[in-house]
Structure formats: structure tokens, C-alpha cells
Amino acid sequence: MAKALANRLKSALPDTIAENQMAFIKGRQINDAILIANEAIDTWKQRKIKGFVLKLDIEKAFDKISWSFIDYMLAKKHFPHKWRKWIKACISNVQYSILLNGAPKGRIKAERGIRQGDPLSPFIFVLAMDYLSRLLSHLESKGAIKGVSFNNCCNISHLLFADDVLIFVEDNERYLNNLQMALTLFEKASGLTFNNSKSTISPINISAGRTDQIASFFGFQTKFLPVNYLGVPLGGNPRSRSFWDQTIECIHKKLNGWKYSQISKGGRLTLLKASLSSLPTYQLSTFKAPVSVYKEIEKHWRDFLWGGSEDKQNAHLINWNICTSPKELGGMGISKLKDTNQALLCKWLWRYHNESNSLWKKCIDAKYTKNHQGDIPVVGRNSSANSPWNAIKKWKDWYESKISWIPNDGSSLSFWHSKWHNNIPLSLQIPRLYALSNMQSATVKEIWDQGSDDWNMKPRRPLNEREQQTWDSIKMSLPRIHNNRGMCKPTWNPSDSKKYTVASAKDIAFKESSIPKETNWEKELKHLWRSHIPQKCKFFIWTMVHQKLNTMDNIQKRNPSMSLNPSWCISCRSSNEDMNHLFIFCPFARSLWNMWSSETGTPMVNTNVKDLCLQLCRQTGRNAKNIISFNSAIATLWTIWIRRNNLIFADKDSSYLNAWEDMHSHWKLVFKK
């Protein structure tokens, strides 16, 4: 029953919860609160306004909330009596037991609080916290408190993310007294209490003495900006290295917690892509990192991938630019941080065009309304370089070069400058007519004449015959405008779905910043990564195709002092060791390939190792015979490599028969995958 109520309640929350609450509401994101908070602080700093930022921690929020307060809030939101009765039954039917010597004893009936893990609990808590949000908004509307004002168009006194409360209040005795009374009223009404030891107050443009006085008044701790808010620094400088300390420290902790000396390179690649690469994403979603941070984080990635650490540096066998290439271009599909950062920041521009009523968009529009160029606000004098929007708007031209427009009502599109027709601005398609127009800054809707159901550019003089023919031709190709179809919508050209995705943006950013390759064999490697062999085998074959495996000839080129002398094949001791000799032409390898050929009914291998691997990649997955041939050939190559390493590092030899048995065990490993 709780699940059914939660699903129904979830759909009703966007219309009933104040827009300052960002948690558990469809269409609102945690990054919205981070963006608004940093823009608010930037506004105060730029205008030299004196104020305080209160970051409040609620003590045991779920455990202490009053049931009667929940029912009161449901009633105020006009939930039917039956609904309130159902919800009360779900939250009040709770009993607890105490563990004594490992066994539960007795039963204690709860009289307040909601359960962690209950699907209803997050939505009920958000409803309860809406009391505080409405209370603060009411006080602000009456002038009892004053928060941050974005050009008197949008006012922000507080932001909520579940139980994370952030309050902005100007330094004024009346405002501070009213805020204190509001917080006390909320505590008494809800049963919740603020944890004074964890709640902080941060001054902006205020002396230390005044800050201590107000901190003592509220009973909170003083903490100067930047402070940690929702996991990222609030009020800091994204261009400084210290701003990213928390993210880099998180990467260090993750690496220190892994005993990765025994992890295969395939395992490291999986961990890097699934875990390490995701750690900076949260902060990169709102802020642009400096190049030095990109390099530092990617260095940790490289060292981990190739088995190195701060104490020991292993050779990085393949250039990092190749590793960070898409799989179809011969890389591993590891995303460069710069491309990831760019794609994540451009998502704000896509959201700006698609979210008409979001609070963060209202704040941006209000703050930068005097600096609009087209339909995306740009940063002007009322913002500093620390503003998140300052970093986001830098990608405006790149983003706009990748989108087209569906005009709909045409109210937010520039007729001459937006790319809403043939992906080229009309000012460039028909520059002569553009120069003649008296409405060069008009929107599509303003050029469309509803009365005549036609386009009217209002030229400065009558058009001559040739100009009129050009204008008539353009008008015939323009779509009709419909006022009842809503606002204009962008389409993302690089994606088949025409919707913006971070993945497609990263791919485009990489291809535009990389040097085109003349060869096309890299495309074959995408089949390798799609195959079902173990990841360590994929990594092994991938390194082999790039001809960077640690054979004697490559070691000699990379570091002559580390290679054996002479650098001959450890197996036959009759020829220098390179990949072609080791895997194809060494007598030991030939014997294994003979066995492989007779076992699989495949012609004997007589090519170089790179061509062999590419040939195997082409045929993988097409039919059962090809799958058997591919997997068994991979197992044969793996067997040769393992035996070679055992000879060098463990002085352990194996006969042809033992090697054949090892190869069969490796076949099982490959086929099991």
C-alpha cells in the first residue's frame, strides 16, 4: 500500500511543493540548488551587500518529525480525509525491538518519526519541510526578512534539498530577529530541532566581530566561505586548485582502499570507467575545472590503469590520447575530463531552452536580463569570474552551432539570427534583405503577420523585382507559425533522437579537438570491445594491435637498461623477440597454432600478429564457427604470453603437452565469459 501511495503522491508534488525545494521532485535537480546558491553569493559579493548564509542541519530528521504535524500539512495541502487516514496508517504502524545479546527483546511502539527505506518517507518529509519554505517566503513577501534579490525580479531567501537548509538573510537586526522567531516556530510546530553544533553561519562582506555576535545569537558555528554544501564548495573560486581538493581527495581515498597490485589491467579498466571516472562528474556538472586539475586527475587514472602508484611508476605503454579515444577510433572509450566538463556544462544550455518555469532559470534570467544576446543570457558587469554561469556561457557558441529549432509560436526565436531554417541564420542566407529590414532584432512571432497569415519583414523601402522574388521564395520555404503549440524547442543535431545527451556531446567535443586519422583499421577494434571474452583478454589484444606489448624489442626501444642481453626469444633462443616472432613464428608458437588449426578446422596462421588480431575482430560474433575460432585463437595467444612471462619471471618452463593443457583451460576461461 505504501508503494502505491508513494507513486500517486510523487505525481502530485511538483504542483504543491514550493520551487525552493529541490529534492524528490520530478524536474528538479540537486545541481539547481548548487547553481542558484553560488549565483546568489556572487551577487552579494559583487554588489558589496552585507549578509549571512545559514547552513542548517536538522537533528535526526526522519526520526523526530511529529505525526500530527504531517497530518496538519496534508490537510493544508487539501488532501482528502481518506488519503490522510491511509498515510497515517502507514507511518504509525511501527514497532521497534532492542537487541540484547544479539537477540531482539520486547516491542516499543513509535509515537513520532517516519521510517528510513519506506517509499513514502521522502515525499512525506518534503511535504513537512514545505512549511518552513512557505513560512520564509511569506516573511520575505511582507518585508520581514530579506534574502538575495536578482535585479528585483527574483528573490531567494532560502533553498532546500530534503533536510539540507540554506538561508540567505541581509545583516539587519529586524531581519535576523524575525528569522530566529521563524526557525523557533518551525521547531515547535514540526517536532524537529536544528543541530547547533553542525549548523553554521557564514558572513559576506561583514567583519569578524559582527559575525561572532550573530553566531552567538543563533547559537551556530561560524564558518567562512567556501563551505561544503551538498558535497561541493559554496562561495569558492573554481579556478583555484583548492576548490577541487575534495574531489581529488576522494579519488585518493578510493585508490588507497583498493589493493590493486593483483588486479588485472582489464579489471583496472573496468574500475576506472565505472568508478574513478564518475567521481569528478558531480562537481564538473556545475563548475569548469582548470586545466591543471584535468591533468592531475587524469594522471591518477593513468597510473592506476598501468599499475603505477606514487611510490612506483610503471611504464604507460600506450599514449593517453589513444586511450581516451572512442572505441571505434582505436581507443578504450575513456572520456577526457575536458570533454566531459564541456558536455556537462552545455547541458545547462539545453535545459535553459527546455525548462520554462524552473527556479534556476528564473534566477539566471533575472540576474543577466540586461545582458541578453539572443535567447541565452551572457555574463555582464554584475557577475564575477567565480559565477557558475560565467563558465557555462563560454560554450554558448559551440552549443548553438549544434542545434536547430522547431519554431512553434516563434516567441523566443530571433527571425534573422537564430538557426531555425535550414540550420543557417536567415541573415546569412539572404543578407541583402536582412540589410533592408527595419526589424533586424525581431522575433519570428513578430515577423509573422497573423492578420494576413503571411510574413512581413517591413523593409525600409519597396523591394525591387529581384529582391521580391528572393523574399517570396524564402517565404514559401518557411514553416507556418502556430500560437497554440507552445514555446520554441531546440533539436540536438548530433543525436538521432534530436535530444541532448552528454555522451553525444562528449563524442563531438573529442572529434573536433583531435587530429583525424588516415587509417581506418581502428574501427575494427570496436568489435573486440563488444565481444564476450574476459576484459583482461580484450586489454591484452588491444595492446597487441597497437604493437605496444612489453616484448623485448619494445622494452629495448623504451628503456634499453631494462631489456635482457641479448634480447632474444626466451623460448627458442634463436631469434630476437618481437611480437610477430613470439606469437606467430617461434617454433613453440607454431606448434600451438598447428594444434589450434587441427582442433578448430581453421587454416594455419601465416600472417603478422596485428593483421591476425584485426582479422579475428572482424569475424567475431557472426556465427558459431567464427565465435569458436575467435575465442580459441585469443586463448592461444594468451597461453603463449603467459608461458613467456613464466619463463622470464618465475623460471618456469612448460612442455608442449602442458602448454596444450593450459591452452584448453584458457579456452574454458574465454568461453565461460
XYZ file of C-alpha atoms in Angstrom:
673
model
C 0.000 0.000 0.000
C 2.839 2.399 0.875
C 4.354 1.906 -2.580
C 1.047 2.650 -4.314
C 0.511 5.793 -2.229
C 4.090 6.911 -2.880
C 3.683 6.594 -6.650
C 0.483 8.622 -6.566
C 1.884 11.211 -4.166
C 5.018 11.654 -6.274
C 2.985 12.834 -9.261
C 1.201 15.486 -7.172
C 4.275 17.022 -5.528
C 5.508 19.331 -8.343
C 2.282 21.354 -8.136
C 2.103 21.553 -4.346
C 5.716 21.914 -3.148
C 7.417 25.321 -3.273
C 10.018 25.682 -6.019
C 12.767 26.267 -3.432
C 12.696 22.532 -2.563
C 14.889 20.555 -4.980
C 14.712 17.021 -3.560
C 12.432 14.180 -4.736
C 10.502 16.431 -7.149
C 10.346 15.477 -10.819
C 12.099 18.045 -12.994
C 14.229 19.476 -10.163
C 17.854 18.537 -9.592
C 20.399 18.869 -6.829
C 22.629 20.899 -9.158
C 19.876 23.526 -9.410
C 20.379 24.399 -5.740
C 24.168 24.495 -6.170
C 23.930 26.853 -9.155
C 21.417 29.201 -7.504
C 23.343 29.332 -4.218
C 26.635 30.219 -5.901
C 24.993 32.815 -8.141
C 23.321 34.339 -5.064
C 26.592 34.626 -3.162
C 28.288 36.041 -6.252
C 25.559 38.710 -6.462
C 26.089 39.813 -2.862
C 29.860 39.922 -3.300
C 29.662 41.966 -6.484
C 27.201 44.474 -5.013
C 29.004 44.664 -1.644
C 25.808 43.701 0.188
C 26.273 42.625 3.800
C 24.550 39.400 4.681
C 24.740 35.940 6.198
C 24.421 32.455 4.752
C 22.978 29.986 7.277
C 23.534 26.288 6.573
C 21.263 24.379 8.934
C 21.483 20.750 9.962
C 18.310 19.073 11.244
C 18.945 16.586 14.017
C 17.646 13.046 13.288
C 15.177 14.473 10.800
C 13.218 11.334 9.909
C 13.126 10.059 13.497
C 11.732 13.157 15.220
C 9.094 14.576 12.908
C 5.632 14.830 14.510
C 2.750 12.739 13.107
C 0.233 15.434 13.950
C 2.347 17.946 12.010
C 2.363 15.624 8.982
C -1.421 15.349 9.147
C -1.701 19.128 9.506
C 0.399 19.675 6.373
C -1.625 17.138 4.400
C -4.799 18.948 5.431
C -3.332 22.325 4.437
C -2.492 20.832 1.040
C -6.157 19.783 0.686
C -5.534 16.044 0.715
C -8.837 14.164 1.271
C -9.553 12.728 4.695
C -9.303 9.196 3.303
C -5.823 9.882 1.979
C -4.676 11.315 5.310
C -6.066 8.257 7.046
C -4.167 5.900 4.738
C -0.896 7.747 5.207
C -1.320 7.870 8.969
C -1.893 4.109 8.992
C 1.308 3.564 7.006
C 3.542 5.718 9.202
C 2.074 4.915 12.637
C 2.033 1.124 12.393
C 5.666 0.875 13.500
C 7.217 -1.046 16.394
C 10.838 -1.379 17.464
C 12.757 -4.022 19.400
C 16.003 -3.723 21.345
C 18.845 -6.144 20.673
C 20.075 -7.769 23.884
C 22.978 -10.172 23.452
C 22.218 -10.314 19.756
C 18.528 -11.196 20.148
C 15.552 -8.776 19.815
C 13.680 -8.237 23.073
C 10.317 -6.551 23.681
C 8.379 -4.188 21.447
C 8.307 -0.401 21.589
C 5.528 1.413 19.734
C 6.654 4.559 17.932
C 4.864 7.853 18.585
C 6.664 10.027 16.051
C 9.031 9.793 13.093
C 8.990 8.061 9.722
C 10.971 5.011 8.662
C 14.151 5.044 6.607
C 13.643 2.988 3.461
C 9.877 3.396 3.363
C 8.930 4.585 -0.169
C 6.529 7.123 1.374
C 9.043 8.692 3.761
C 10.947 11.022 1.371
C 7.745 12.512 -0.033
C 6.131 12.944 3.385
C 9.246 14.662 4.672
C 9.333 17.034 1.706
C 5.696 17.918 2.402
C 6.549 18.675 6.012
C 9.562 20.819 5.097
C 7.332 22.845 2.799
C 6.007 24.513 5.962
C 9.409 26.111 6.542
C 9.697 27.113 2.897
C 6.259 28.751 2.831
C 6.915 30.469 6.153
C 10.178 32.039 4.977
C 8.659 33.053 1.631
C 5.724 34.687 3.436
C 8.048 36.661 5.701
C 10.075 37.765 2.698
C 6.962 38.901 0.807
C 5.936 41.005 3.827
C 9.395 42.567 4.160
C 10.056 40.838 7.491
C 13.245 39.259 6.139
C 15.300 39.960 3.034
C 17.398 37.488 1.107
C 19.167 37.806 -2.236
C 17.454 39.872 -4.904
C 18.346 39.312 -8.551
C 17.635 42.762 -10.026
C 14.361 42.914 -8.037
C 12.913 40.304 -10.403
C 13.606 37.100 -8.487
C 14.202 36.868 -4.731
C 15.882 33.951 -2.967
C 15.733 33.761 0.825
C 16.304 30.008 1.140
C 16.994 26.751 -0.672
C 16.062 23.250 0.473
C 17.256 19.834 -0.529
C 15.303 17.454 1.726
C 16.695 18.304 5.195
C 19.599 20.449 3.909
C 18.526 24.032 4.601
C 20.351 27.074 3.231
C 19.105 30.539 4.231
C 20.215 33.952 2.928
C 19.491 36.988 5.103
C 20.810 40.529 4.954
C 22.541 41.957 8.012
C 19.691 43.811 9.670
C 18.555 43.415 13.290
C 14.886 43.189 12.362
C 15.512 40.597 9.655
C 17.669 38.492 11.972
C 15.159 38.618 14.841
C 12.305 37.629 12.547
C 14.345 34.765 11.122
C 15.137 33.486 14.609
C 11.435 33.528 15.513
C 10.546 31.700 12.279
C 13.059 28.924 12.989
C 11.775 28.566 16.551
C 8.183 28.394 15.316
C 9.115 25.680 12.824
C 10.827 23.622 15.528
C 7.815 23.799 17.838
C 5.321 23.012 15.097
C 7.165 20.118 13.443
C 8.925 18.466 16.361
C 12.220 18.823 14.505
C 15.238 20.552 16.012
C 18.269 22.196 14.458
C 21.632 20.772 15.455
C 23.508 23.855 16.652
C 26.878 22.102 16.692
C 26.599 21.238 12.982
C 24.725 24.317 11.772
C 26.932 27.137 10.503
C 26.679 30.824 9.701
C 28.925 32.359 7.039
C 29.383 36.127 6.648
C 29.606 38.006 3.369
C 31.198 41.481 3.451
C 30.868 41.513 7.278
C 33.532 41.940 9.964
C 34.613 39.052 12.188
C 33.324 40.784 15.329
C 29.833 41.245 13.923
C 29.846 37.649 12.681
C 30.700 36.284 16.136
C 27.895 38.366 17.637
C 25.261 36.974 15.242
C 26.619 33.418 15.509
C 26.219 33.641 19.285
C 22.690 34.995 18.827
C 21.642 31.962 16.766
C 23.850 29.512 18.654
C 25.522 28.325 15.439
C 29.155 27.826 14.497
C 30.984 30.445 12.427
C 32.449 29.165 9.185
C 33.882 31.369 6.482
C 33.305 30.747 2.796
C 33.812 28.496 0.998
C 31.751 25.942 2.942
C 30.700 22.487 1.868
C 27.131 22.491 0.542
C 25.565 19.368 -0.963
C 29.026 17.930 -1.491
C 30.663 20.868 -3.299
C 32.325 24.116 -2.147
C 29.913 27.031 -1.820
C 31.230 30.521 -2.492
C 34.679 29.389 -3.626
C 36.823 30.064 -6.666
C 36.528 27.239 -9.235
C 39.725 28.408 -10.918
C 41.831 27.587 -7.852
C 43.289 24.161 -7.119
C 41.947 24.200 -3.541
C 38.363 24.350 -4.851
C 38.848 20.809 -6.194
C 40.645 19.384 -3.154
C 37.596 17.443 -2.018
C 37.199 15.665 -5.361
C 40.897 14.826 -5.648
C 40.979 13.608 -2.045
C 38.008 11.374 -2.808
C 39.984 9.831 -5.681
C 42.968 9.278 -3.367
C 40.796 7.516 -0.803
C 39.263 5.309 -3.456
C 42.679 4.300 -4.779
C 44.123 3.731 -1.310
C 41.197 1.473 -0.472
C 41.908 -0.791 -3.422
C 44.638 -3.393 -3.159
C 45.083 -3.175 -6.884
C 48.527 -4.751 -7.222
C 46.771 -8.035 -8.002
C 44.080 -6.540 -10.235
C 44.467 -7.290 -13.935
C 44.646 -4.439 -16.413
C 41.189 -5.402 -17.625
C 39.912 -5.105 -14.063
C 41.600 -1.726 -13.678
C 39.969 -0.504 -16.873
C 36.554 -1.589 -15.594
C 37.093 0.148 -12.235
C 38.381 3.298 -13.914
C 35.367 3.638 -16.210
C 32.747 2.525 -13.689
C 34.036 4.235 -10.539
C 37.037 6.552 -10.823
C 35.815 8.497 -13.850
C 32.450 9.179 -12.201
C 33.908 10.797 -9.054
C 34.614 14.257 -10.576
C 31.369 14.292 -12.593
C 29.208 15.768 -9.832
C 31.351 18.877 -9.382
C 32.090 19.175 -13.107
C 28.332 19.379 -13.732
C 28.237 22.960 -12.423
C 31.807 24.298 -12.468
C 34.602 24.445 -15.026
C 37.829 22.970 -13.722
C 41.233 24.477 -14.576
C 43.493 22.549 -16.948
C 45.858 21.708 -14.085
C 43.050 19.807 -12.333
C 42.250 17.855 -15.506
C 45.894 16.846 -15.765
C 46.238 15.898 -12.106
C 43.138 13.708 -12.039
C 43.955 12.042 -15.355
C 47.475 11.324 -14.092
C 45.941 9.335 -11.225
C 43.833 7.500 -13.782
C 46.860 6.672 -15.949
C 48.929 5.467 -13.023
C 46.100 3.250 -11.844
C 45.404 1.850 -15.318
C 49.001 0.828 -15.932
C 49.596 -0.376 -12.393
C 51.641 2.534 -11.093
C 51.405 4.363 -7.763
C 53.041 7.300 -6.013
C 55.911 5.021 -4.952
C 56.346 3.070 -8.188
C 55.800 4.218 -11.742
C 55.050 1.507 -14.286
C 55.506 2.227 -17.959
C 52.471 3.683 -19.684
C 52.561 1.514 -22.777
C 50.144 3.485 -24.955
C 49.706 7.224 -25.383
C 46.927 8.652 -23.224
C 45.341 10.374 -26.221
C 44.816 6.940 -27.777
C 43.400 5.530 -24.521
C 40.874 8.364 -24.336
C 39.722 7.918 -27.930
C 36.321 6.331 -28.632
C 36.410 2.587 -29.165
C 35.571 2.907 -32.853
C 38.687 5.092 -33.241
C 41.000 2.561 -31.642
C 40.754 3.771 -28.043
C 39.339 2.421 -24.805
C 36.392 4.787 -24.598
C 37.739 6.612 -21.531
C 36.383 10.158 -21.651
C 38.727 13.101 -21.292
C 37.787 15.320 -18.373
C 37.814 18.430 -20.536
C 35.275 16.903 -22.920
C 33.175 15.624 -20.015
C 33.209 19.043 -18.349
C 32.197 20.745 -21.591
C 29.343 18.296 -22.240
C 28.004 18.595 -18.684
C 28.068 22.398 -18.711
C 26.371 22.550 -22.117
C 23.535 20.515 -20.666
C 22.552 23.647 -18.724
C 22.082 25.463 -22.033
C 19.850 22.656 -23.286
C 17.871 22.764 -20.043
C 17.609 26.543 -20.324
C 15.738 26.151 -23.606
C 13.506 23.344 -22.373
C 12.570 24.342 -18.803
C 10.395 27.420 -18.882
C 9.414 27.563 -15.196
C 12.489 26.289 -13.341
C 13.634 28.413 -10.411
C 17.277 28.343 -11.535
C 16.273 29.693 -14.965
C 14.242 32.490 -13.368
C 17.298 33.464 -11.315
C 19.593 33.461 -14.357
C 17.125 35.482 -16.426
C 16.668 37.991 -13.614
C 20.384 38.384 -12.910
C 21.503 38.762 -16.523
C 18.371 40.252 -18.099
C 20.200 43.399 -19.207
C 22.842 41.373 -20.997
C 20.671 39.091 -23.137
C 22.115 38.296 -26.541
C 19.623 36.187 -28.423
C 17.926 33.753 -26.111
C 20.768 32.717 -23.731
C 21.880 35.276 -21.110
C 25.558 36.161 -21.072
C 27.594 37.419 -18.145
C 27.941 41.157 -17.696
C 29.338 43.508 -15.100
C 27.070 42.198 -12.349
C 28.923 38.886 -12.193
C 32.447 37.747 -11.371
C 34.626 35.050 -12.886
C 33.575 32.798 -9.979
C 29.981 32.703 -11.211
C 28.993 29.229 -12.487
C 27.087 30.828 -15.364
C 30.288 32.584 -16.383
C 31.782 29.168 -17.218
C 28.593 27.792 -18.746
C 28.011 30.675 -21.170
C 31.514 30.272 -22.643
C 30.249 27.226 -24.518
C 27.238 29.145 -25.901
C 28.578 29.499 -29.456
C 29.703 25.860 -29.609
C 26.356 24.646 -28.321
C 24.312 26.836 -30.657
C 26.298 25.558 -33.642
C 24.947 22.057 -32.906
C 21.236 22.819 -32.548
C 18.314 23.628 -34.814
C 14.909 24.971 -33.876
C 11.276 23.969 -34.083
C 9.670 27.439 -34.078
C 6.168 26.575 -32.731
C 4.865 30.017 -31.663
C 8.174 31.744 -32.528
C 8.122 33.950 -29.436
C 11.681 33.235 -28.265
C 13.486 32.940 -31.610
C 15.241 35.714 -33.472
C 13.871 35.746 -37.018
C 17.186 36.781 -38.539
C 19.808 35.361 -36.160
C 18.518 32.014 -34.847
C 19.160 28.829 -36.830
C 15.535 27.857 -37.240
C 15.522 27.391 -41.037
C 17.984 25.093 -42.874
C 20.362 25.326 -39.870
C 21.640 28.693 -41.134
C 20.537 32.137 -39.853
C 18.409 33.990 -42.374
C 20.731 36.979 -42.013
C 23.372 34.844 -43.759
C 21.008 33.196 -46.239
C 19.565 36.480 -47.510
C 21.985 39.202 -46.309
C 20.652 41.819 -48.732
C 17.104 41.505 -47.413
C 18.432 41.499 -43.851
C 20.168 44.815 -44.502
C 16.902 46.261 -45.827
C 14.755 45.122 -42.898
C 13.534 47.560 -40.259
C 13.099 44.649 -37.830
C 16.575 43.138 -37.582
C 16.132 42.271 -33.899
C 12.564 40.973 -34.218
C 11.414 37.539 -33.135
C 9.849 35.031 -35.505
C 6.461 35.756 -33.961
C 6.817 39.499 -34.610
C 7.606 38.990 -38.302
C 4.634 36.663 -38.717
C 1.522 38.686 -39.547
C -1.430 36.820 -38.105
C -3.937 39.057 -39.810
C -2.711 38.295 -43.321
C -1.365 34.853 -42.395
C 1.909 35.802 -44.054
C 5.452 37.029 -43.315
C 6.171 40.764 -43.194
C 9.798 41.879 -42.837
C 8.873 45.602 -43.097
C 11.655 46.775 -45.449
C 12.944 50.346 -45.331
C 11.978 50.801 -48.999
C 9.886 48.860 -51.526
C 11.662 45.754 -52.777
C 12.736 45.602 -56.407
C 11.669 42.700 -58.603
C 14.701 40.516 -57.861
C 14.522 41.175 -54.122
C 10.803 40.420 -54.106
C 11.392 37.114 -55.903
C 14.024 36.170 -53.313
C 11.697 37.090 -50.454
C 8.778 35.180 -51.984
C 10.991 32.123 -52.443
C 12.137 32.245 -48.819
C 8.582 32.725 -47.556
C 7.446 29.627 -49.420
C 10.055 27.528 -47.594
C 9.373 28.922 -44.112
C 7.090 26.915 -41.791
C 3.821 28.365 -40.591
C 3.641 29.714 -37.044
C 1.080 28.274 -34.617
C 0.376 30.206 -31.430
C -1.220 27.204 -29.743
C 1.853 24.940 -29.910
C 3.792 26.458 -27.053
C 7.316 27.794 -26.857
C 10.104 27.161 -29.347
C 12.018 23.909 -28.943
C 15.628 23.118 -29.888
C 16.774 19.894 -31.522
C 20.242 18.435 -30.954
C 21.631 17.700 -34.413
C 24.412 15.216 -33.464
C 21.906 12.777 -31.927
C 19.466 10.608 -33.880
C 16.848 11.243 -31.199
C 17.395 15.020 -31.567
C 17.660 15.235 -27.772
C 20.774 16.405 -25.979
C 22.862 13.699 -24.336
C 26.143 14.144 -22.508
C 27.561 11.124 -24.351
C 26.895 12.595 -27.807
C 28.300 15.975 -26.761
C 31.474 14.337 -25.426
C 31.885 12.428 -28.672
C 31.551 15.586 -30.769
C 33.916 17.539 -28.487
C 36.563 14.817 -28.793
C 36.328 14.546 -32.578
C 36.580 18.315 -33.007
C 39.657 18.577 -30.788
C 41.541 15.529 -32.128
C 43.619 15.119 -35.276
C 41.838 12.992 -37.913
C 43.485 9.634 -38.536
C 44.387 8.489 -42.023
C 43.925 4.769 -41.296
C 40.626 3.032 -40.685
C 41.773 -0.207 -39.040
C 40.941 1.272 -35.628
C 37.252 0.776 -36.442
C 37.763 -2.986 -36.274
C 38.598 -2.737 -32.575
C 35.030 -1.827 -31.650
C 34.147 -5.475 -32.379
C 36.785 -6.556 -29.858
C 35.215 -4.497 -27.060
C 31.767 -5.864 -27.907
C 32.926 -9.487 -27.721
C 32.221 -11.689 -24.714
C 35.793 -12.619 -23.809
C 37.191 -11.544 -20.392
C 38.128 -7.888 -20.063
C 41.780 -8.726 -19.380
C 41.933 -10.574 -22.716
C 40.397 -7.591 -24.510
C 43.015 -5.321 -22.950
C 45.759 -7.767 -23.977
C 44.621 -7.971 -27.628
C 44.047 -4.203 -27.775
C 47.631 -3.573 -26.595
C 48.886 -6.142 -29.095
C 47.096 -4.486 -32.024
C 48.730 -1.190 -31.096
C 52.067 -3.096 -31.089
C 52.943 -1.887 -27.597
C 53.144 -5.183 -25.713
C 56.198 -5.491 -23.476
C 58.191 -7.720 -25.789
C 61.974 -7.435 -25.804
C 62.135 -5.190 -28.856
C 59.667 -2.709 -27.343
C 61.488 -2.740 -23.996
C 64.746 -2.068 -25.847
C 63.192 0.974 -27.531
C 61.553 2.270 -24.358
C 64.289 1.586 -21.810
C 67.401 -0.241 -23.014
C 68.726 -0.727 -19.471
C 65.747 -2.949 -18.579
C 65.934 -5.368 -21.520
C 67.703 -8.695 -21.397
C 71.015 -9.004 -23.148
C 70.924 -10.393 -25.732
C 67.245 -9.587 -26.375
C 66.440 -12.938 -27.937
C 63.323 -15.018 -27.566
C 63.356 -16.735 -24.176
C 61.620 -19.767 -25.676
C 63.747 -20.691 -28.685
C 66.865 -18.543 -28.018
C 67.486 -18.399 -31.748
C 65.957 -15.061 -32.751
C 65.305 -11.614 -31.339
C 61.923 -11.335 -29.617
C 59.295 -9.172 -31.232
C 55.547 -9.729 -31.291
C 55.488 -11.436 -34.680
C 58.197 -13.876 -33.669
C 56.836 -14.563 -30.193
C 53.213 -15.155 -31.196
C 53.473 -16.472 -34.772
C 56.884 -17.674 -35.933
C 58.582 -19.031 -32.798
C 58.755 -22.867 -33.044
C 56.816 -23.170 -29.804
C 54.091 -20.846 -31.125
C 53.986 -22.707 -34.446
C 53.354 -25.988 -32.633
C 50.423 -24.476 -30.716
C 48.953 -22.962 -33.876
C 49.224 -26.358 -35.580
C 47.240 -27.882 -32.718
C 44.747 -24.997 -32.887
C 44.337 -25.427 -36.664
C 43.655 -29.156 -36.430
C 41.333 -28.699 -33.442
C 39.177 -25.955 -34.999
C 39.480 -26.836 -38.679
C 40.826 -23.352 -39.395
C 43.674 -22.683 -41.851
C 47.111 -22.279 -40.311
C 48.084 -18.764 -39.209
C 50.757 -17.290 -41.510
C 50.305 -13.540 -41.089
C 51.696 -10.911 -38.731
C 50.145 -10.642 -35.296
C 48.433 -7.283 -35.886
C 46.654 -8.500 -39.014
C 45.724 -11.713 -37.202
C 44.078 -9.800 -34.350
C 42.229 -7.474 -36.721
C 41.037 -10.430 -38.768
C 39.755 -12.089 -35.606
C 37.972 -8.874 -34.585
C 36.186 -8.687 -37.942
C 34.719 -12.167 -37.694
C 33.725 -12.236 -34.027
C 30.052 -12.863 -33.322
C 28.955 -13.608 -36.883
C 28.253 -17.325 -36.454
C 29.095 -20.218 -34.143
C 32.157 -21.285 -36.135
C 33.616 -17.774 -36.127
C 32.957 -17.419 -32.408
C 34.796 -20.692 -31.729
C 37.664 -19.654 -33.990
C 37.892 -16.188 -32.383
C 37.728 -17.349 -28.770
C 40.154 -20.243 -29.248
C 42.653 -18.018 -31.092
C 42.510 -15.494 -28.242
C 43.132 -18.332 -25.766
C 46.134 -19.486 -27.832
C 47.685 -16.011 -27.859
C 47.031 -15.707 -24.125
C 48.704 -19.090 -23.469
C 51.838 -18.070 -25.379
C 52.058 -14.814 -23.403
C 51.554 -16.467 -20.010
C 54.200 -19.135 -20.754
C 56.674 -16.491 -21.900
C 56.187 -14.478 -18.683
C 56.537 -17.601 -16.513
C 59.853 -18.361 -18.205
C 61.216 -14.865 -17.599
C 59.866 -14.018 -14.147
C 59.387 -17.424 -12.488
C 61.927 -19.524 -14.407
C 59.085 -21.953 -15.003
C 59.016 -23.840 -18.281
C 56.195 -25.931 -19.701
C 56.259 -28.619 -22.360
C 54.141 -28.608 -25.485
C 51.755 -31.004 -23.804
C 51.452 -28.857 -20.682
C 51.041 -25.767 -22.815
C 48.288 -27.524 -24.758
C 46.530 -28.321 -21.480
C 46.981 -24.716 -20.359
C 45.543 -23.545 -23.655
C 42.472 -25.712 -23.139
C 41.990 -24.240 -19.660
C 42.261 -20.760 -21.169
C 39.701 -21.763 -23.796
C 37.327 -22.628 -20.984
C 38.015 -19.250 -19.369
C 37.240 -17.421 -22.598
C 34.152 -19.481 -23.457
C 32.845 -19.239 -19.880
C 32.711 -15.487 -20.251
